[in-house]
XYZ file of C-alpha atoms in Angstrom:
563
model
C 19.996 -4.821 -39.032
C 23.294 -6.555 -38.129
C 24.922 -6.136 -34.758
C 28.270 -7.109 -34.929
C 29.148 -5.925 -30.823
C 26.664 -6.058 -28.213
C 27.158 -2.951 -26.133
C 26.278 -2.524 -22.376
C 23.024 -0.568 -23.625
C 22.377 -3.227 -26.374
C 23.037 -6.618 -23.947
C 21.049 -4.881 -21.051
C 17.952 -4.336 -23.227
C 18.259 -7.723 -24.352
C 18.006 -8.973 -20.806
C 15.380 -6.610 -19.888
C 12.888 -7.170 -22.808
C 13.685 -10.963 -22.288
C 12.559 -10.703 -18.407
C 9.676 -8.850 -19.623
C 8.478 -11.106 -21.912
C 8.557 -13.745 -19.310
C 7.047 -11.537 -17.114
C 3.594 -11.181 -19.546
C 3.271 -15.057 -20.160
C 4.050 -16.233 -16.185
C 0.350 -17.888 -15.796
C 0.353 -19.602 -19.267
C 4.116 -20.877 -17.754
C 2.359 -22.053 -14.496
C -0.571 -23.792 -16.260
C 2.111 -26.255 -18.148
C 4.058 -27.160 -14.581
C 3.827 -30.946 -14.199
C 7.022 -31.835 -13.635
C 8.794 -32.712 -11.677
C 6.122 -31.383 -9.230
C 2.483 -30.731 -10.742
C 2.479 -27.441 -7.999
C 1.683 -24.972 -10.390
C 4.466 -21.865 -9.975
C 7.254 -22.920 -12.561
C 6.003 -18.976 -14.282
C 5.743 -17.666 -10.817
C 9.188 -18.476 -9.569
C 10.399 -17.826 -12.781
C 9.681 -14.510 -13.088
C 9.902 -13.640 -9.290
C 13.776 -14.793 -9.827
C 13.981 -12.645 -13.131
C 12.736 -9.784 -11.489
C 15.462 -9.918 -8.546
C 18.020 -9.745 -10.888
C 16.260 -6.996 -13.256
C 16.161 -5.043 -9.816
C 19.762 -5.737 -10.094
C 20.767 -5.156 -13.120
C 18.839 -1.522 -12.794
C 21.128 -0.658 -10.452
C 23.909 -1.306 -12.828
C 24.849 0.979 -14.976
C 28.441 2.246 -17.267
C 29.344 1.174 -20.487
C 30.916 -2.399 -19.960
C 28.688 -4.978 -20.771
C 30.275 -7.684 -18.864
C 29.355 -6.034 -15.464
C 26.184 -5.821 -16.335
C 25.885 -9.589 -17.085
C 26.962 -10.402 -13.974
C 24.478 -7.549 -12.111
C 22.052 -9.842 -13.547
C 23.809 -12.855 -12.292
C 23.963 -12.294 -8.849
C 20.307 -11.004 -8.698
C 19.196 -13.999 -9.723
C 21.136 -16.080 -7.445
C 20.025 -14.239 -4.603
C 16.200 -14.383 -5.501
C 16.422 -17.507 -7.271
C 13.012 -19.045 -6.338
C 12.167 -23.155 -6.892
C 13.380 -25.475 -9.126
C 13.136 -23.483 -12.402
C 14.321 -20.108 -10.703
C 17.439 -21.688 -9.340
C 18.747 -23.882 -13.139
C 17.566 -20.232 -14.550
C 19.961 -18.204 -12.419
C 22.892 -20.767 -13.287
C 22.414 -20.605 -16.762
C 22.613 -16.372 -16.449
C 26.052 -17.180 -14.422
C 27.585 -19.201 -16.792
C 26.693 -16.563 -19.092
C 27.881 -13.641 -17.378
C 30.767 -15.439 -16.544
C 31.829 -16.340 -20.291
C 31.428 -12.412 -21.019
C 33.055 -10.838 -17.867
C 36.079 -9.323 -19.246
C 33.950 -8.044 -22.337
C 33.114 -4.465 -22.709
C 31.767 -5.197 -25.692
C 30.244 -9.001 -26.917
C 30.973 -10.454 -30.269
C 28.596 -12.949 -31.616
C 30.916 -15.715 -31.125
C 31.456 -14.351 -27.393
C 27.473 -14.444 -27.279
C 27.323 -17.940 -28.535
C 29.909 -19.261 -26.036
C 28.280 -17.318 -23.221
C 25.073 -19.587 -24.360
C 27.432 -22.345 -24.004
C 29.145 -22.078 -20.331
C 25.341 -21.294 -19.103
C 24.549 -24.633 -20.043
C 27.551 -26.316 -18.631
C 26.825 -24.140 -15.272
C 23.132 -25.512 -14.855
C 23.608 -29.070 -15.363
C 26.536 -28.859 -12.993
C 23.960 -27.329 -10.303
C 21.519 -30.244 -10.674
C 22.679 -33.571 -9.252
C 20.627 -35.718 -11.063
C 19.946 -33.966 -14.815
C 16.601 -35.116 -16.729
C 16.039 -34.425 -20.045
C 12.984 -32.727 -21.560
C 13.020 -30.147 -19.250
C 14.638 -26.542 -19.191
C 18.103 -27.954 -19.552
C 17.593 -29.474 -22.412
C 16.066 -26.791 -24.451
C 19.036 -24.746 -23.214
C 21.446 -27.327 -24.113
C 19.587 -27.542 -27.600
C 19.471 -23.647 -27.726
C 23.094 -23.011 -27.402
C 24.069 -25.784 -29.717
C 22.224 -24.038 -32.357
C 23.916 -20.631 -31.262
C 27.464 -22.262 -31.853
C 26.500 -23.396 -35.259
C 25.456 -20.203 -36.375
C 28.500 -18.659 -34.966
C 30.556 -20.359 -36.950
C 29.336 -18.430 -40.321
C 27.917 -15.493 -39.421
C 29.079 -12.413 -36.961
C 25.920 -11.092 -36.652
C 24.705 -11.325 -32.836
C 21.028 -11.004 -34.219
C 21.373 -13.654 -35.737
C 22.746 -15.786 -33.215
C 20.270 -14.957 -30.740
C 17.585 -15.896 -33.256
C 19.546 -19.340 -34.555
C 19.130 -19.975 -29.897
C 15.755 -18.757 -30.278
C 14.435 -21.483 -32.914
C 16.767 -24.172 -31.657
C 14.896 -24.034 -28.509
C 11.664 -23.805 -30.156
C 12.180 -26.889 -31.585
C 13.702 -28.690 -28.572
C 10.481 -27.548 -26.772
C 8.268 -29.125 -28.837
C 10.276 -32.454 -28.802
C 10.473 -32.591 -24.404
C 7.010 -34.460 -24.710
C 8.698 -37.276 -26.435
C 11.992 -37.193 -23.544
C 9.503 -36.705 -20.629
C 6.518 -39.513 -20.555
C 4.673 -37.190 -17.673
C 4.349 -34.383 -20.288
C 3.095 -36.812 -23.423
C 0.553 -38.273 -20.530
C -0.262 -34.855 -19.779
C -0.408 -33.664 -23.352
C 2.184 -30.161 -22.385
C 5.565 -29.275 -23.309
C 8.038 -28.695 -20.329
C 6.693 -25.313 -18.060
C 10.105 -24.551 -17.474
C 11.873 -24.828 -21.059
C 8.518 -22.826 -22.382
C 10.056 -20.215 -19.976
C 12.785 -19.805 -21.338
C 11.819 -20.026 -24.907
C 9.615 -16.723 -23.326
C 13.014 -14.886 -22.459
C 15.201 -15.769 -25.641
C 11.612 -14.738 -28.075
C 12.176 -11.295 -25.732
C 16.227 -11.251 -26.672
C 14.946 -11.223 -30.281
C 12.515 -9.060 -30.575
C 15.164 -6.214 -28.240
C 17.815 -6.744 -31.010
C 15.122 -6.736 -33.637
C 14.035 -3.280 -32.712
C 10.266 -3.868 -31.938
C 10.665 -4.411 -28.468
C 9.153 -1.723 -25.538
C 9.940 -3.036 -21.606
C 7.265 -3.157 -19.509
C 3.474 -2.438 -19.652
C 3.377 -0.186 -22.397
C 3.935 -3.214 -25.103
C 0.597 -5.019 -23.020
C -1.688 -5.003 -26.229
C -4.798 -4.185 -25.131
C -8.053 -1.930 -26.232
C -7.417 0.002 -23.180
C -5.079 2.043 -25.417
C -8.066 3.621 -26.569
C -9.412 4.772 -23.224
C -7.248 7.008 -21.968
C -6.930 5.662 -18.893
C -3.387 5.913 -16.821
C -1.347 2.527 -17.222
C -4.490 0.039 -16.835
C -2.608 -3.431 -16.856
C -4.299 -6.621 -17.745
C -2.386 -10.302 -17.515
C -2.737 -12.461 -20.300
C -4.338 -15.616 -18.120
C -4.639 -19.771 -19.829
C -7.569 -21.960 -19.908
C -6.444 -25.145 -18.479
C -4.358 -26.140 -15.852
C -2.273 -29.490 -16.670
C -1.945 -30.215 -13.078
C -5.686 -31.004 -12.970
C -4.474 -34.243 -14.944
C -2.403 -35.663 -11.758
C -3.073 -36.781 -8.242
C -1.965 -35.017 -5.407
C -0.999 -38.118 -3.806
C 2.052 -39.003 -6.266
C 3.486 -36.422 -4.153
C 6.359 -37.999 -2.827
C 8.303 -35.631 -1.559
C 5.721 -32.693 0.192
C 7.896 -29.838 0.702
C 9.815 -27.529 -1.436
C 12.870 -26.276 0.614
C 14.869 -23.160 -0.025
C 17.554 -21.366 1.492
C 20.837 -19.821 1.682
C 23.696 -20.570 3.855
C 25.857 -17.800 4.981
C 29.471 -19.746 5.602
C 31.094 -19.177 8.393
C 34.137 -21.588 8.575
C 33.083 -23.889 11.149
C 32.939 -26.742 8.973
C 34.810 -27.306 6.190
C 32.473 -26.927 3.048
C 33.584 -29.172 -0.177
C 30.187 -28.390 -2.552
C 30.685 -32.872 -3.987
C 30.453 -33.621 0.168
C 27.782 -30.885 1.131
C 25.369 -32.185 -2.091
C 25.949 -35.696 -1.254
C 24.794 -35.701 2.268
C 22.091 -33.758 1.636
C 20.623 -35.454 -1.031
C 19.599 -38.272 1.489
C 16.890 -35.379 2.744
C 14.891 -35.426 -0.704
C 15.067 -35.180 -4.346
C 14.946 -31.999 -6.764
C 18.285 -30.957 -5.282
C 20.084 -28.332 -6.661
C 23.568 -26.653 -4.223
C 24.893 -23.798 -6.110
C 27.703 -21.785 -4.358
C 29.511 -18.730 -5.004
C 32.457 -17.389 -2.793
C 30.887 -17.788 1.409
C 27.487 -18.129 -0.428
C 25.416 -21.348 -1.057
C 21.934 -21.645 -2.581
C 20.370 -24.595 -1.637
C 16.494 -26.498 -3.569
C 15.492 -29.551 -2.601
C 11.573 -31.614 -2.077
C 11.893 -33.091 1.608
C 9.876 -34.451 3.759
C 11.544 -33.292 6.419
C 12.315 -29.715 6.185
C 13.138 -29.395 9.273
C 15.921 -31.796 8.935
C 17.351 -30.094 5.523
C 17.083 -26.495 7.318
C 19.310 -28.295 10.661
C 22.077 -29.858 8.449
C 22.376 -26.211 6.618
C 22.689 -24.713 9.814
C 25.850 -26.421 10.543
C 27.864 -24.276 7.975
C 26.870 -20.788 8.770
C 24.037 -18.552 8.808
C 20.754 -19.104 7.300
C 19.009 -16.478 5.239
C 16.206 -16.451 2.504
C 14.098 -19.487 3.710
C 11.116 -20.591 1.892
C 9.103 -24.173 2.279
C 6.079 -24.800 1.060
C 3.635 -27.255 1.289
C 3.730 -28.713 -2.356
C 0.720 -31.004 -1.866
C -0.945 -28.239 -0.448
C -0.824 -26.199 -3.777
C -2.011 -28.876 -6.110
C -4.474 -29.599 -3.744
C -5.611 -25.973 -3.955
C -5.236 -26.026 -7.767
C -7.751 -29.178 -8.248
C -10.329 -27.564 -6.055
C -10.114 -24.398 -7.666
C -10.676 -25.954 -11.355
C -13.317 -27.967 -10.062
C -14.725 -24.604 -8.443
C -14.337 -22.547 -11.719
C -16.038 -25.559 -13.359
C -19.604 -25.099 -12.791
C -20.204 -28.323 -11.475
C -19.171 -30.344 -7.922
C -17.982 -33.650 -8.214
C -21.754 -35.117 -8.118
C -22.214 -32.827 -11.369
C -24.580 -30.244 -9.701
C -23.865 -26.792 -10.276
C -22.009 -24.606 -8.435
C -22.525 -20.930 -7.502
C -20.847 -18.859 -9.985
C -18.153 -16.561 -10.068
C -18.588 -13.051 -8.937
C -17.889 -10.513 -11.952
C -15.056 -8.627 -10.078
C -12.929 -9.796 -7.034
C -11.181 -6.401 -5.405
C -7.862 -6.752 -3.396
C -6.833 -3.952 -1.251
C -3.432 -2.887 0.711
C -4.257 -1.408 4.222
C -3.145 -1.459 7.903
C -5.309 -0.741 10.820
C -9.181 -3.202 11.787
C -11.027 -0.404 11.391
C -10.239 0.698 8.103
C -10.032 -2.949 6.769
C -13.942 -2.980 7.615
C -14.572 0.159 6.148
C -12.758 -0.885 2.762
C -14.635 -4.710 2.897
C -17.659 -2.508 3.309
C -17.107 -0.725 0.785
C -16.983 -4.301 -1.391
C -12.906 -4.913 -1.038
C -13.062 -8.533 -0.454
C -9.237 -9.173 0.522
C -7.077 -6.790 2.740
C -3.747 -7.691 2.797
C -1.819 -6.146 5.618
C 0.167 -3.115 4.364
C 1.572 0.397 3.729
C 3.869 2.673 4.613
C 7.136 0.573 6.012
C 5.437 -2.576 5.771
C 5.427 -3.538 1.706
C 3.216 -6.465 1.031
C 4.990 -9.055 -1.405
C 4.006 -9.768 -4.859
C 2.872 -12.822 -3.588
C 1.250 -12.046 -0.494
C -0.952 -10.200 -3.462
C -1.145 -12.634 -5.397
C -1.999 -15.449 -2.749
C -5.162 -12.621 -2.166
C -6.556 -12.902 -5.141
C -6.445 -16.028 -5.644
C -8.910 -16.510 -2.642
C -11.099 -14.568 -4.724
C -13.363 -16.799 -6.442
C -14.092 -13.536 -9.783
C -13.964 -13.344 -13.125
C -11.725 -10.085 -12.738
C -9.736 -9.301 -9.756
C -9.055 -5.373 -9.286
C -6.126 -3.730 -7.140
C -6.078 -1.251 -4.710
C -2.137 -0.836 -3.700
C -3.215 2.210 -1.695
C 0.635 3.204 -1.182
C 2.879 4.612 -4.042
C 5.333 1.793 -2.999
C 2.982 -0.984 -3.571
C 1.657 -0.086 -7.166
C 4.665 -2.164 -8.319
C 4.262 -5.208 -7.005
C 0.573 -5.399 -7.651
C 1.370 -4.320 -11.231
C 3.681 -7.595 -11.341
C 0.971 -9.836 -9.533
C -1.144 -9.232 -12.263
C 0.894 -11.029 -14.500
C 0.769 -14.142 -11.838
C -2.890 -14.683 -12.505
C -4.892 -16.495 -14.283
C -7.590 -14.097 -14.475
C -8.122 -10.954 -16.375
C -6.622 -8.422 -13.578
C -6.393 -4.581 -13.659
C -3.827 -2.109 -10.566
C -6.055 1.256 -10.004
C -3.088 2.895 -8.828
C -4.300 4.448 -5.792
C -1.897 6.171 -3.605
C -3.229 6.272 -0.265
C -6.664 4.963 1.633
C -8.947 8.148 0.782
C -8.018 7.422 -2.713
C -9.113 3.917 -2.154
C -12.754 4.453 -0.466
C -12.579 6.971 -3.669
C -12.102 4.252 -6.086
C -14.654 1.635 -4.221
C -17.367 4.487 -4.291
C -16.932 4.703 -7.905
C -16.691 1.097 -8.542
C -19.988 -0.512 -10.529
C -21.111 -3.430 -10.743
C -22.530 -4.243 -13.648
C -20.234 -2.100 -15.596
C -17.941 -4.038 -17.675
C -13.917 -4.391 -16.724
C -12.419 -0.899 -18.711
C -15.412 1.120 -17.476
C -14.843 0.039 -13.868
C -11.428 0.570 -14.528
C -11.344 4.605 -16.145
C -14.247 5.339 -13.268
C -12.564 4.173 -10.586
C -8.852 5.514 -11.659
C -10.709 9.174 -11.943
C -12.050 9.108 -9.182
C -8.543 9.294 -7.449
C -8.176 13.112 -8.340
C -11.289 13.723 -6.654
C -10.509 13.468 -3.426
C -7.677 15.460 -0.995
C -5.341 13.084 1.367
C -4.187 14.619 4.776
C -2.197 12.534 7.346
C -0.620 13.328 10.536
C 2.465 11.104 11.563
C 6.045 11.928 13.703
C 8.806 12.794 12.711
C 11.805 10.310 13.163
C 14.706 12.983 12.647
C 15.774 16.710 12.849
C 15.395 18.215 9.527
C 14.694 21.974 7.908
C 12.230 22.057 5.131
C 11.753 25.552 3.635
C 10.354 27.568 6.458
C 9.743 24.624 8.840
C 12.092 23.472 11.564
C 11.311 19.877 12.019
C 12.574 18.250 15.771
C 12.959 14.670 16.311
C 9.324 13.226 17.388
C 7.682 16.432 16.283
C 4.237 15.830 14.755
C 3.834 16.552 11.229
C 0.774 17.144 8.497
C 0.832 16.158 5.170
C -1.324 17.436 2.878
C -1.288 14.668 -0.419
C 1.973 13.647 0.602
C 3.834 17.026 1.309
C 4.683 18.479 4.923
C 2.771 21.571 5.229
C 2.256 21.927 9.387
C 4.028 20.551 12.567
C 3.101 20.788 16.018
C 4.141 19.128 19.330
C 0.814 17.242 19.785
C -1.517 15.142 16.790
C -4.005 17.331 17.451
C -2.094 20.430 17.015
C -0.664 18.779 13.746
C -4.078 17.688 12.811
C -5.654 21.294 13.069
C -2.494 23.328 11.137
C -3.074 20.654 8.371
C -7.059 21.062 7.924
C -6.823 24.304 7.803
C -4.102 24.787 4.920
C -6.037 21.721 2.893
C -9.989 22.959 3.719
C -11.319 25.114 0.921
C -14.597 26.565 0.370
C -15.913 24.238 -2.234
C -14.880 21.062 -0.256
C -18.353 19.723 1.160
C -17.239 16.061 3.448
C -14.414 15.262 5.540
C -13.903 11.849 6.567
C -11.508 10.933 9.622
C -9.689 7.692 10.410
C -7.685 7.864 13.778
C -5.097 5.780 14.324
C -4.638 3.171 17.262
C -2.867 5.885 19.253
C -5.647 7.999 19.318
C -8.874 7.922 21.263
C -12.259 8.543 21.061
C -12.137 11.980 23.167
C -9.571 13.230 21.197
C -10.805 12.664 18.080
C -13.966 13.903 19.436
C -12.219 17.059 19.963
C -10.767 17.218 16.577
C -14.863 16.754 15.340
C -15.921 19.541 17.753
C -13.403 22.266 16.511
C -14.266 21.614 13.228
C -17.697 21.607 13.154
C -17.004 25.464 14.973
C -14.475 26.330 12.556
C -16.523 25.076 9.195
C -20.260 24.452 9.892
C -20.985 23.944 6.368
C -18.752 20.847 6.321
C -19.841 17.012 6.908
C -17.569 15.099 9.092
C -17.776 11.686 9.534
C -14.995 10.178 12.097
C -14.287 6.291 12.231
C -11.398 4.353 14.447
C -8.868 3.089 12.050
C -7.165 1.882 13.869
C -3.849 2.175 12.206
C -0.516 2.645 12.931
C 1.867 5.324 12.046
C -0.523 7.709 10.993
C -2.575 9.892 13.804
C -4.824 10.753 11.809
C -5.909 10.063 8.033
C -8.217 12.383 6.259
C -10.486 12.114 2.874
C -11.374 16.028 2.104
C -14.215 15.705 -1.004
């Protein structure tokens, strides 16, 4: 097949299979990252910066592929995350930058874009090394241009980049002596060979974005999007000492300028350099992105401050991480340092979403053994996931998002582990206790998984909450601070009190068959009113079980599991 024009539809596929890609081989990406810290996330901020400019590039959409390029762009530079996250989102700039007056891109247009990426990331790094990411890009593009040069086929371009930075990865042990000591290629170039494999297989036609192209025997299950990571073996940072650690923390932000000071980008990196090493200023119109390893953070953050507004701020403790990543090998070992051994991993780790005390007991009760703070209005992070389950000491680690709006980001944690990992896309706590009460043991990972993901269907979610505005829906008038029922979701009853809410709702969701109701106040609740709420159904349906527990969550009156 020879493309002669990338279209908007074409290039945008490209990108998005590329991220993808990425996306399904972060954790091999993080188990390479030795330089130039050995903290372990050159996958994870990888794809955490791909995906803010995916998200961006979603949003996109028309028939001009040079917008689209620079969607992408400026997502990236606006969730560009560490070292590798930042060069990545200058080498998509340069890109989109070389392309922005195309509607349509030529191959030669494609292998210049290549081109000005490079010459946009090594202009971002103050003091380039080669054998990293830059260098496979630099090697990459070279062999785009050659290509170009005989051939106007834009497949074969992108594959000409795609072995040029094959090769150059396998050569960064010889330009980098930590990565020969280390016996690794470069984390970060392996990245991006992960992205331009994903460009080729797009244009070669045998690409599908997302989950579906996970292979995986769950195919044959029938179970509802069961997503597994693809996890490594070995960490390389297990090879280095957490003490060569110069420089502890990594710094992040983004200055907002304001005019106060005058800001010259040559002046602004110069100073700041005296703060730490790894520095990286990128800026774009009143916006700058700065990276740098400090030990002073503090410092960096105050010197930002004097040119505007702050925004986006991340440190973190670099020393911290490897030292977490050494005692976790040593823990997955089998054996302390004296060579005794260890207690083993549990089978399966479960991480749940919830807010409220009392329902995190009831879910760690259950066997959750992480609750992450969470749910409706209050998203946990990928890596506030992530960070969970990695407390976990398990062979598997299981999700329980518990909120439609958090099956997303657990689905992309999963790729951010180094363990096989599986979302059961619950959508609210009853369908969570569900899932736990199904959950076995000593089943294996796919059994635990198709039990526990039917068991969602099996149980009815009510919830009683307020209303924040007027509104008319069908045949109810909804007022401002009005109490409202839900019945899986949907508004079926209102009333001006959470008991009078709660009652309208049970009885449009109670049904003969139905045998236990389970109720979860919330913190604005107390015990004599939801003893009320017990007492007039027990009247009202004496063949029911009701069990009532303080949730203890926020929001939400009232939460009920109808079985």
């Amino acid at each position: 097949m020879i493309i002669k024009e990338l279209t908007a539809k074409e290039l945008t596929h490209m990108l998005l299979t590329g991220a993808s890609n990425l996306s399904r081989h972060a954790a091999r990406v993080d188990a390479l990252n030795v330089f130039p810290v050995p903290d372990g996330d050159t996958g994870t901020n990888m794809n955490l910066t791909m995906n803010s400019g995916v998200a961006e590039l979603k949003r996109q959409s028309g028939e001009h592929a040079g917008r689209a390029a620079q969607s992408l762009s400026k997502g990236l530079l606006m969730g560009a995350r560490g070292n590798s996250g930042v060069i990545l989102s200058q080498l998509f700039r340069g890109f989109a930058k070389a392309i922005a007056e195309e509607e349509k891109v030529t191959a030669e247009k494609l292998a210049h874009a290549f081109t000005q990426g490079v010459s946009m990331a090594y202009d971002a790094v103050m003091k380039p090394v080669e054998g990293t990411i830059l260098t496979v890009a630099k090697d990459a593009a070279a062999g785009a241009v050659r290509v170009s040069k005989r051939s106007h086929d834009a497949v074969e371009i992108v594959k000409a980049a795609l072995d040029a930075a094959e090769e150059s990865l396998a050569r960064t042990p010889d330009l980098l002596p930590v990565l020969k000591e280390v016996g690794v290629v470069d984390s970060g170039g392996q990245g991006l060979v992960y992205i331009y494999q994903g460009f080729y297989q797009a244009l070669q036609g045998d690409a599908v974005i997302g989950d579906e192209d996970i292979s995986y025997e769950s195919n044959l299950t029938g179970i509802e999007s069961p997503l597994i990571n693809e996890f490594s073996e070995e960490r390389a940072q297990i090879h280095l000492k957490t003490e060569d650690i110069h420089y502890g923390y990594c710094t992040e932000f983004l200055v907002k300028l304001d005019g106060r000071n005058e800001f010259k980008q040559g002046d602004f990196r110069e100073k700041i350099s005296h703060f730490g090493d790894s520095l990286l200023v990128v800026s774009d119109d009143d916006l700058v992105k700065v990276h740098i390893h400090s030990e002073q953070p503090g410092d960096v953050l105050s010197f930002g401050q004097r040119y505007g507004e702050l925004t986006g701020i991340k440190i973190e403790n670099m020393r911290e991480q490897h030292s977490h990543i050494i005692s976790e090998e040593m823990e997955w070992s089998g054996v302390t340092e004296k060579g005794t051994p260890r207690k083993p991993k549990q089978p399966f780790g479960v991480v749940a979403v919830a807010m409220g005390e009392g329902i995190s007991d009831i879910l760690k009760s259950l066997g959750v053994d992480e609750v992450v703070s969470g749910g409706q209005s209050m998203n946990p992070s990928t890596e506030d996931l992530v960070n969970a389950a990695r407390r976990i000491k398990a062979e598997h680690i299981l999700f329980l998002p518990n909120n439609k709006n958090v099956i997303m980001a657990a689905e992309q944690a999963i790729q951010l582990l180094d363990v096989p990992s599986f979302v059961i896309p619950s959508r609210s706590i009853p369908q969570g206790m569900s899932a736990m009460l199904a959950f076995q043991m000593g089943a294996d990972a796919l059994t635990n998984t198709r039990v526990m993901t039917d068991a969602l269907s099996r149980v009815k979610t009510g919830q009683v909450t307020f209303a924040v505005r007027d509104t008319k829906l069908e045949q109810l008038e909804i007022k401002e601070g009005d109490y409202l029922g839900l019945s899986n979701g949907e508004i079926v009853a209102t009333g001006l009190s959470p008991l009078e809410a709660a009652k309208q709702l049970l009885s449009a969701m109670i049904e003969k068959s139905d045998e236990i109701i389970t109720i979860l106040y919330g913190e604005e609740i107390n015990r004599e009113q939801a003893d009320e709420l017990t007492e007039h159904l027990q009247s009202s349906y004496p063949d029911l079980e009701v069990e009532i527990h303080a949730g203890g969550q926020p929001l939400y009156s009232f939460i009920f599991s109808i079985e």
